[in-house]
Short mmCIF file of C-alpha atoms in Angstrom, two decimals:
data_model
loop_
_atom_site.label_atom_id
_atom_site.label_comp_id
_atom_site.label_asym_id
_atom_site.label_seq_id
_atom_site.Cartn_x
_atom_site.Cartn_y
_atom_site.Cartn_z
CA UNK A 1 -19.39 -60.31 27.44
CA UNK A 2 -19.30 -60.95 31.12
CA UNK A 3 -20.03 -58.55 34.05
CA UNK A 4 -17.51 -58.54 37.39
CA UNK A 5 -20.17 -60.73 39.09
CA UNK A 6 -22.38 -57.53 40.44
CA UNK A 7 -22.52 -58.11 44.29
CA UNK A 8 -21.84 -55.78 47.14
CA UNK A 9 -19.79 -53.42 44.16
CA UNK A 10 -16.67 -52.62 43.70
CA UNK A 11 -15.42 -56.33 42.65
CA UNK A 12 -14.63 -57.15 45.75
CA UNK A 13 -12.81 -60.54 44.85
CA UNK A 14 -11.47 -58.78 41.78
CA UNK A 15 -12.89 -61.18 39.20
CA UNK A 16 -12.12 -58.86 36.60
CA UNK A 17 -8.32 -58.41 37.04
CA UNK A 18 -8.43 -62.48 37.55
CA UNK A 19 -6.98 -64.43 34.76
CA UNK A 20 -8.47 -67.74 35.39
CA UNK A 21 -11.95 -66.00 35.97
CA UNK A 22 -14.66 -65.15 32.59
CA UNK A 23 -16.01 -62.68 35.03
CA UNK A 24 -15.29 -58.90 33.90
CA UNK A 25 -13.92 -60.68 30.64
CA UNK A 26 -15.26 -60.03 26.72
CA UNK A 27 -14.61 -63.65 25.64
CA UNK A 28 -14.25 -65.26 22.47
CA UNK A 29 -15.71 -68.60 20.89
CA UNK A 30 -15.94 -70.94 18.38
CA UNK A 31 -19.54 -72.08 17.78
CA UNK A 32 -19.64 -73.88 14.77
CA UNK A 33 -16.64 -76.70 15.41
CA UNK A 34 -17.58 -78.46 18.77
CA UNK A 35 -14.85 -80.03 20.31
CA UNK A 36 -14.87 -83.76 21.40
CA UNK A 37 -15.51 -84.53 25.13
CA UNK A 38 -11.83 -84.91 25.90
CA UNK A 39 -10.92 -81.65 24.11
CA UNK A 40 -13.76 -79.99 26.71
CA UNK A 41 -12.52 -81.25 29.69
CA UNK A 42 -8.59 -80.94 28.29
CA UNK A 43 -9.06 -76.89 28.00
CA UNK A 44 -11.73 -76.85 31.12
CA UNK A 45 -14.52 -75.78 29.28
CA UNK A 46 -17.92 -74.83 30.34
CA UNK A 47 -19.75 -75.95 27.16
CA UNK A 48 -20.16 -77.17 23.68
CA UNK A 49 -17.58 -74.54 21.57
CA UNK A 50 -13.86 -74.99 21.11
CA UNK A 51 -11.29 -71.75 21.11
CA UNK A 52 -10.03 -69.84 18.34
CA UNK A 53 -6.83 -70.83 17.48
CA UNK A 54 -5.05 -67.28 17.60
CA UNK A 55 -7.33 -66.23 21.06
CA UNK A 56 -4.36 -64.35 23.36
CA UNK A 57 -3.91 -67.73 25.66
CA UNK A 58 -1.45 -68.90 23.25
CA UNK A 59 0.72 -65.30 24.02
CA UNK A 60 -0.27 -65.41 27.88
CA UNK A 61 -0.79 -69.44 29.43
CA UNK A 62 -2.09 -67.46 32.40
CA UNK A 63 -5.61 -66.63 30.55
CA UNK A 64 -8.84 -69.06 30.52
CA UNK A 65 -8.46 -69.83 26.83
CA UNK A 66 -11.77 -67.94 26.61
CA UNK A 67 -10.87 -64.59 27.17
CA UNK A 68 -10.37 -62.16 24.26
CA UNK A 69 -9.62 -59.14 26.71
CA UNK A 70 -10.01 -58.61 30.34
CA UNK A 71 -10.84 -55.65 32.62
CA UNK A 72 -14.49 -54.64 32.19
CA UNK A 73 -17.13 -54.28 35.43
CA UNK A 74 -20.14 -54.47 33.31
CA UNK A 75 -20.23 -54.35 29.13
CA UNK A 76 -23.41 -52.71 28.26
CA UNK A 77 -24.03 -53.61 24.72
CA UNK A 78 -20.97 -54.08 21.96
CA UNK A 79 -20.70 -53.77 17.91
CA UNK A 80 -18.63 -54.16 15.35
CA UNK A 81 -18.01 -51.14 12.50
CA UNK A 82 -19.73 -53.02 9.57
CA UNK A 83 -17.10 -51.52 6.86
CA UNK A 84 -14.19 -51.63 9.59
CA UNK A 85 -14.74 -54.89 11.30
CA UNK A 86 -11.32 -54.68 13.22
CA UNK A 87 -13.28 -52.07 15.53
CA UNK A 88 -15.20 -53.71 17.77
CA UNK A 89 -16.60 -51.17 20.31
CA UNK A 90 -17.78 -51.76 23.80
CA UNK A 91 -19.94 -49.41 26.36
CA UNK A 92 -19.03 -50.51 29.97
CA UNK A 93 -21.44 -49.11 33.06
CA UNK A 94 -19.28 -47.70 35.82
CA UNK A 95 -19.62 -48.03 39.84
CA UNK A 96 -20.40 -44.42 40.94
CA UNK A 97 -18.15 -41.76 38.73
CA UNK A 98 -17.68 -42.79 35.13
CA UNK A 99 -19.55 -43.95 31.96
CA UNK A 100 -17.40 -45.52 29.15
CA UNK A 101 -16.34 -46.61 25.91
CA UNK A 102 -13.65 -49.07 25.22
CA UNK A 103 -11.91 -49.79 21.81
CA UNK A 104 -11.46 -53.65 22.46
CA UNK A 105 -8.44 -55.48 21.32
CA UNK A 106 -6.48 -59.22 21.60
CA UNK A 107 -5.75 -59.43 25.55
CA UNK A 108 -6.31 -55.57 26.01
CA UNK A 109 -6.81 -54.81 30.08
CA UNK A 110 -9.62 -52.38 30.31
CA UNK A 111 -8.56 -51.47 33.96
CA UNK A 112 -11.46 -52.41 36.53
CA UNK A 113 -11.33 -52.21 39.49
CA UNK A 114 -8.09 -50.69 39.30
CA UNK A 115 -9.54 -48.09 37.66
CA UNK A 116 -13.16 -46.59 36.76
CA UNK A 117 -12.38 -45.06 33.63
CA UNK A 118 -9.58 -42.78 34.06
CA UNK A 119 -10.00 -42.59 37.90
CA UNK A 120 -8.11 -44.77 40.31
CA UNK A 121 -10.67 -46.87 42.22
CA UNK A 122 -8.82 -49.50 43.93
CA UNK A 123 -5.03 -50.08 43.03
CA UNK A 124 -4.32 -52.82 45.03
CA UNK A 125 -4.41 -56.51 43.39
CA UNK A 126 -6.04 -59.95 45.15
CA UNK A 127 -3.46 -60.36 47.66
CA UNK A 128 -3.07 -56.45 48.95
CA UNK A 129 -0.20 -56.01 46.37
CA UNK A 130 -0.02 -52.99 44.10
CA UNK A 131 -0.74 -53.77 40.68
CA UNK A 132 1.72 -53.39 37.96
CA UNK A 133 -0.02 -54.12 34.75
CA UNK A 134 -0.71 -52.11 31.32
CA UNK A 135 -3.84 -50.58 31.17
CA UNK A 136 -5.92 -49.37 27.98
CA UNK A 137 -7.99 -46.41 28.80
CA UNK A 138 -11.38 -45.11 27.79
CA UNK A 139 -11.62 -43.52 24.14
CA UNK A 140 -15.34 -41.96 25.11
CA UNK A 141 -16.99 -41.30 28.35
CA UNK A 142 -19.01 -39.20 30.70
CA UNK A 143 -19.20 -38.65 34.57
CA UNK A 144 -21.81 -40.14 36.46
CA UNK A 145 -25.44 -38.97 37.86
CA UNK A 146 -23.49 -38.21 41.55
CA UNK A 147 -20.86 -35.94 39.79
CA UNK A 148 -22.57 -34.86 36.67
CA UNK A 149 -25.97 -33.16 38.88
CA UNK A 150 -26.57 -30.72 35.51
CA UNK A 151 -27.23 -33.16 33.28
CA UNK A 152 -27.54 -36.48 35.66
CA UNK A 153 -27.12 -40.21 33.96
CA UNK A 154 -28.04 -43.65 35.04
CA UNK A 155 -25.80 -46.12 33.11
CA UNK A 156 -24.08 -46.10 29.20
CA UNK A 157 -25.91 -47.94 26.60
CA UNK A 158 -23.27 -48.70 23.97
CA UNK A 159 -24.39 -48.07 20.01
CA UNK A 160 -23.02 -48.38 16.64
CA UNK A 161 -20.91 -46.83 14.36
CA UNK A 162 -23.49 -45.03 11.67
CA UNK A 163 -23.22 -46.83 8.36
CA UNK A 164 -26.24 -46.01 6.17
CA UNK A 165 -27.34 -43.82 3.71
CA UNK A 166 -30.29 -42.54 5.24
CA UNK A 167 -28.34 -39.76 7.17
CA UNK A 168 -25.50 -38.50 5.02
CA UNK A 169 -24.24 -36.12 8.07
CA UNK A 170 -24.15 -39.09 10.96
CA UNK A 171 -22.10 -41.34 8.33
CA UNK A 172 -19.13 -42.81 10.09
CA UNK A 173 -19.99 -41.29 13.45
CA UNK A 174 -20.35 -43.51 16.91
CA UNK A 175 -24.16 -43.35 18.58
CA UNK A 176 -24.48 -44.11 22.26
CA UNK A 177 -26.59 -43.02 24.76
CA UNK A 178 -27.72 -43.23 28.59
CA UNK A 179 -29.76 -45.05 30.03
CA UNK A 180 -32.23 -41.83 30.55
CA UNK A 181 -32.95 -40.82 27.02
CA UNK A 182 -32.27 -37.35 27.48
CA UNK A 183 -28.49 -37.76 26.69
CA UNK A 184 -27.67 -39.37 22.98
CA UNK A 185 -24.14 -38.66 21.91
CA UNK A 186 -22.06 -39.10 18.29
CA UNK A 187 -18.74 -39.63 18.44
CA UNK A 188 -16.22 -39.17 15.47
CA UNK A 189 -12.39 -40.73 15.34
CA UNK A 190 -10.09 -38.19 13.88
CA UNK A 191 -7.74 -38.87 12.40
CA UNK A 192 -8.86 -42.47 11.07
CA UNK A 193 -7.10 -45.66 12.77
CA UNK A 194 -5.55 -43.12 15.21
CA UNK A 195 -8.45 -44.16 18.37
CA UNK A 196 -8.52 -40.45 19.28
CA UNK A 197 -12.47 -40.28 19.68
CA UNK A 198 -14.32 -37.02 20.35
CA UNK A 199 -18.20 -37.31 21.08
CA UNK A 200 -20.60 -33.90 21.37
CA UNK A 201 -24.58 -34.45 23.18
CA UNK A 202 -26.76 -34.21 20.11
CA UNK A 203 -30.50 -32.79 19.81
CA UNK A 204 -33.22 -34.86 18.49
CA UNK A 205 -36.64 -34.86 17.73
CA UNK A 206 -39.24 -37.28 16.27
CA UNK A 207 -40.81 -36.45 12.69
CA UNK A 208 -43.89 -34.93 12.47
CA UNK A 209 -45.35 -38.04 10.50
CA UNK A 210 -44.14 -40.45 13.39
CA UNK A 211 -46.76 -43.60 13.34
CA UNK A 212 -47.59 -42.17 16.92
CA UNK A 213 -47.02 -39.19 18.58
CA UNK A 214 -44.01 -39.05 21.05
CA UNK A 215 -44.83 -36.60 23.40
CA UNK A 216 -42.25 -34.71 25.20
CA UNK A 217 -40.30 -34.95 28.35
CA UNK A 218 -41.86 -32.47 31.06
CA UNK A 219 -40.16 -29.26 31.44
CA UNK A 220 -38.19 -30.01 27.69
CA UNK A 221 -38.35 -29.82 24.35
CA UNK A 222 -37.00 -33.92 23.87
CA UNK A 223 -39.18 -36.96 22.71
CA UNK A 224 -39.89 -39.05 25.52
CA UNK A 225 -38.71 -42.35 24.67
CA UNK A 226 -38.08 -43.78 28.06
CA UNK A 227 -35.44 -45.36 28.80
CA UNK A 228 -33.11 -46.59 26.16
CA UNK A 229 -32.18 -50.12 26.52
CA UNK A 230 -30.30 -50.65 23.75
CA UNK A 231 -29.39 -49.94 19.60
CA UNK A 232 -29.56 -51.75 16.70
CA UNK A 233 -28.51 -52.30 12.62
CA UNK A 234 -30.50 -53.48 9.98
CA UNK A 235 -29.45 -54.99 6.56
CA UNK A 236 -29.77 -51.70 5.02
CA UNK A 237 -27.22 -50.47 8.11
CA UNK A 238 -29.94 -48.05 9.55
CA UNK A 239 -29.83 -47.17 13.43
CA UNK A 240 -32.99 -48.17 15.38
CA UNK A 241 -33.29 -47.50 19.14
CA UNK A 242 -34.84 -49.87 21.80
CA UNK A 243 -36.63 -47.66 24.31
CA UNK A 244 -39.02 -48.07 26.81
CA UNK A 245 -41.91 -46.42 25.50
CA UNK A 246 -40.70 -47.86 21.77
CA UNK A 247 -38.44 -48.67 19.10
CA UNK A 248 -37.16 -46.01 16.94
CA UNK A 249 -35.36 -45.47 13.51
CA UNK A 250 -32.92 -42.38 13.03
CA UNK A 251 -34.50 -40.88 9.31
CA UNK A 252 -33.18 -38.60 6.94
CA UNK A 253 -32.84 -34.92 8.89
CA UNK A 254 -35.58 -32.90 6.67
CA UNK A 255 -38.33 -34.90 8.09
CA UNK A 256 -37.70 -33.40 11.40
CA UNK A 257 -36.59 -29.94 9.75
CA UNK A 258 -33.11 -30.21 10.03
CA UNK A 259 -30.74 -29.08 7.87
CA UNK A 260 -28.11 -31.53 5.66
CA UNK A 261 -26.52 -30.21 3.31
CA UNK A 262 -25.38 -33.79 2.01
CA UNK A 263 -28.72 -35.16 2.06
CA UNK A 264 -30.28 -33.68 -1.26
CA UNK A 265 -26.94 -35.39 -3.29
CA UNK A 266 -28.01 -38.76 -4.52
CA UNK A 267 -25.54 -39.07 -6.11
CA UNK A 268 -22.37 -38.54 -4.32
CA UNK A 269 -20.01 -40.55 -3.13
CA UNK A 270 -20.71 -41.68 0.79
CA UNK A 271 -18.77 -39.16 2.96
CA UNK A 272 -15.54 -39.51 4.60
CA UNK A 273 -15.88 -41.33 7.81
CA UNK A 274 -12.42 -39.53 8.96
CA UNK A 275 -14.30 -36.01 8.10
CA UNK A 276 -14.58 -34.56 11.97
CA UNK A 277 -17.37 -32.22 13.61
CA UNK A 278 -16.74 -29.02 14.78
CA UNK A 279 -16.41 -28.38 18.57
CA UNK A 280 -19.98 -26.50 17.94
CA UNK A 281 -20.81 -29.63 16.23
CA UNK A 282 -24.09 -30.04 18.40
CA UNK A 283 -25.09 -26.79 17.71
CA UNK A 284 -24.67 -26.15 14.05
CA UNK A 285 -27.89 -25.46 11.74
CA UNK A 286 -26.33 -27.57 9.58
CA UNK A 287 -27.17 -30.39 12.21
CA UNK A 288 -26.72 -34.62 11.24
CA UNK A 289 -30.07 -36.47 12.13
CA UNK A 290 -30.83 -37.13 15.67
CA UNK A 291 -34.08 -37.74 14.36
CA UNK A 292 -36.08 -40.13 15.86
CA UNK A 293 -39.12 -42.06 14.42
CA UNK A 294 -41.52 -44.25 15.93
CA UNK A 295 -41.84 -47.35 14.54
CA UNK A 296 -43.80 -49.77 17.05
CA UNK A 297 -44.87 -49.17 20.55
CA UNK A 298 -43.64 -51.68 23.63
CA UNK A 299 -46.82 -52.49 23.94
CA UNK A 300 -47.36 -53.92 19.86
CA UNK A 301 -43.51 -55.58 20.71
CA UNK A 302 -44.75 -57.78 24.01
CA UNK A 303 -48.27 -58.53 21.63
CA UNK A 304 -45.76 -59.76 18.82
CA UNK A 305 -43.35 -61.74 21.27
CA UNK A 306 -46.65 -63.93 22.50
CA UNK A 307 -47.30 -65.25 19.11
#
């Protein structure tokens, strides 16, 4: 994953629109089979990995053999769906109006700086010309801190599809949050395979038996984690936050008194991943966890690191 190249803004040599550039690019290598020195400098390489054989360069000469897709200002954290690998989900940060999600595929064009998100930004290509190019929009997304005042954001922090059995009601739905932990969101696809996403803002809480005690953000009734930096999967597929103030694990919903209806059943089968929310979905009793529990402080994590 590689940012536009930051700057002034606004991609100003449009990097990401540039073929021959890995800037504003999700690229794609081949670790494990290094190439001889003449392969390298054959292909113009910038290191020791080769290209996959079926990367979209074969179907388009004009792409850095790299690049796996192109169009993206600055990817904020991807994942793959660990029992649908063919998703592999992106969160891109936007210039001043729009946080999104992008559904990447082979040589997809995400559309900066033509466009930020669904908005036009700039239209024109390197040399003043209007682009003419296809364009994959946004599946998820939310308006930015100078259009959104009511609920104000910072930047996207991309998640991960929710895989485990810990909370039977989040199964199969799409975590992601903002930068300012205030705003988590779960997003379901309905129907399955069709990329039609719909994501609700989601309450959460941390457990009354939380290690340590979470304290709350003034003036609300939400944990104050901080800021949220990024997510992250275990072996077991659980969800854990990286936060300023901590790292947290989403936990079955009773421990924070929410209601799941799925969670006392053992025994069934894992749900659907196509079954959909309701458009009250975020305020149902029957809620999915947004629970939250602390599991080490910052502080314990920079300790740890020092060893």
């Amino acid at each position: 994953m590689m940012g536009d190249g930051g700057g002034v803004g606004g991609d100003p040599y449009n990097f990401s629109q540039n073929k021959k550039s890995l800037l504003g690019k999700i690229t794609r290598l081949d670790v494990n089979n290094i190439p001889s020195e003449a392969e390298i400098d054959k292909l113009g390489l910038w290191g020791n990995y080769s290209i996959p054989k079926d990367n979209p360069y074969k179907e388009d000469p004009e792409l850095q053999p790299e690049i796996w897709s192109l169009g993206m200002r600055n990817p904020w954290r991807c994942s793959f769906d660990s029992e649908r690998p063919s998703y592999f989900i992106c969160a891109d940060v936007g210039q001043d109006v729009y946080e999104e999600v992008d559904l990447i595929t082979k040589g997809g064009n995400y559309g900066w700086r033509l466009y930020e998100g669904p908005y036009p930004f700039n239209l024109k290509g390197s040399n003043g010309t209007l682009e003419s190019t296809s364009l994959i929009f946004p599946v998820l997304g939310y308006n930015h801190s100078e259009v959104n005042k009511k609920e104000g954001s910072a930047s996207i922090t991309g998640g991960y599809v929710y895989r485990s059995k810990t909370d039977p009601c989040m199964y199969g739905r799409y975590l992601y949050a903002d930068l300012y932990a205030g705003h988590i969101w779960a997003a379901v696809e309905n129907p399955e395979n069709s990329g039609n996403f719909s994501g609700s803002l989601i309450p959460f809480s941390c457990a009354a038996d939380s290690p340590t005690d979470c304290g709350t953000v003034p003036g609300s009734t939400l944990p104050n984690l901080g800021y949220v930096y990024s997510f992250g999967e275990d072996n077991k597929k659980d969800v854990f936050i990286l936060a300023s103030n901590g790292v947290y694990r989403v936990v079955p919903p009773s421990r924070c008194n929410y209601a799941c209806s799925k969670e006392s059943v053992a025994a069934s089968p894992r749900p659907s991943p196509t079954s959909p929310p309701g458009s009250s979905f975020a305020s149902r009793s029957r809620r999915p966890c947004r629970i939250l529990v602390l599991l080490f402080s910052s502080l314990l994590l920079l300790l740890l690191s020092a060893f």
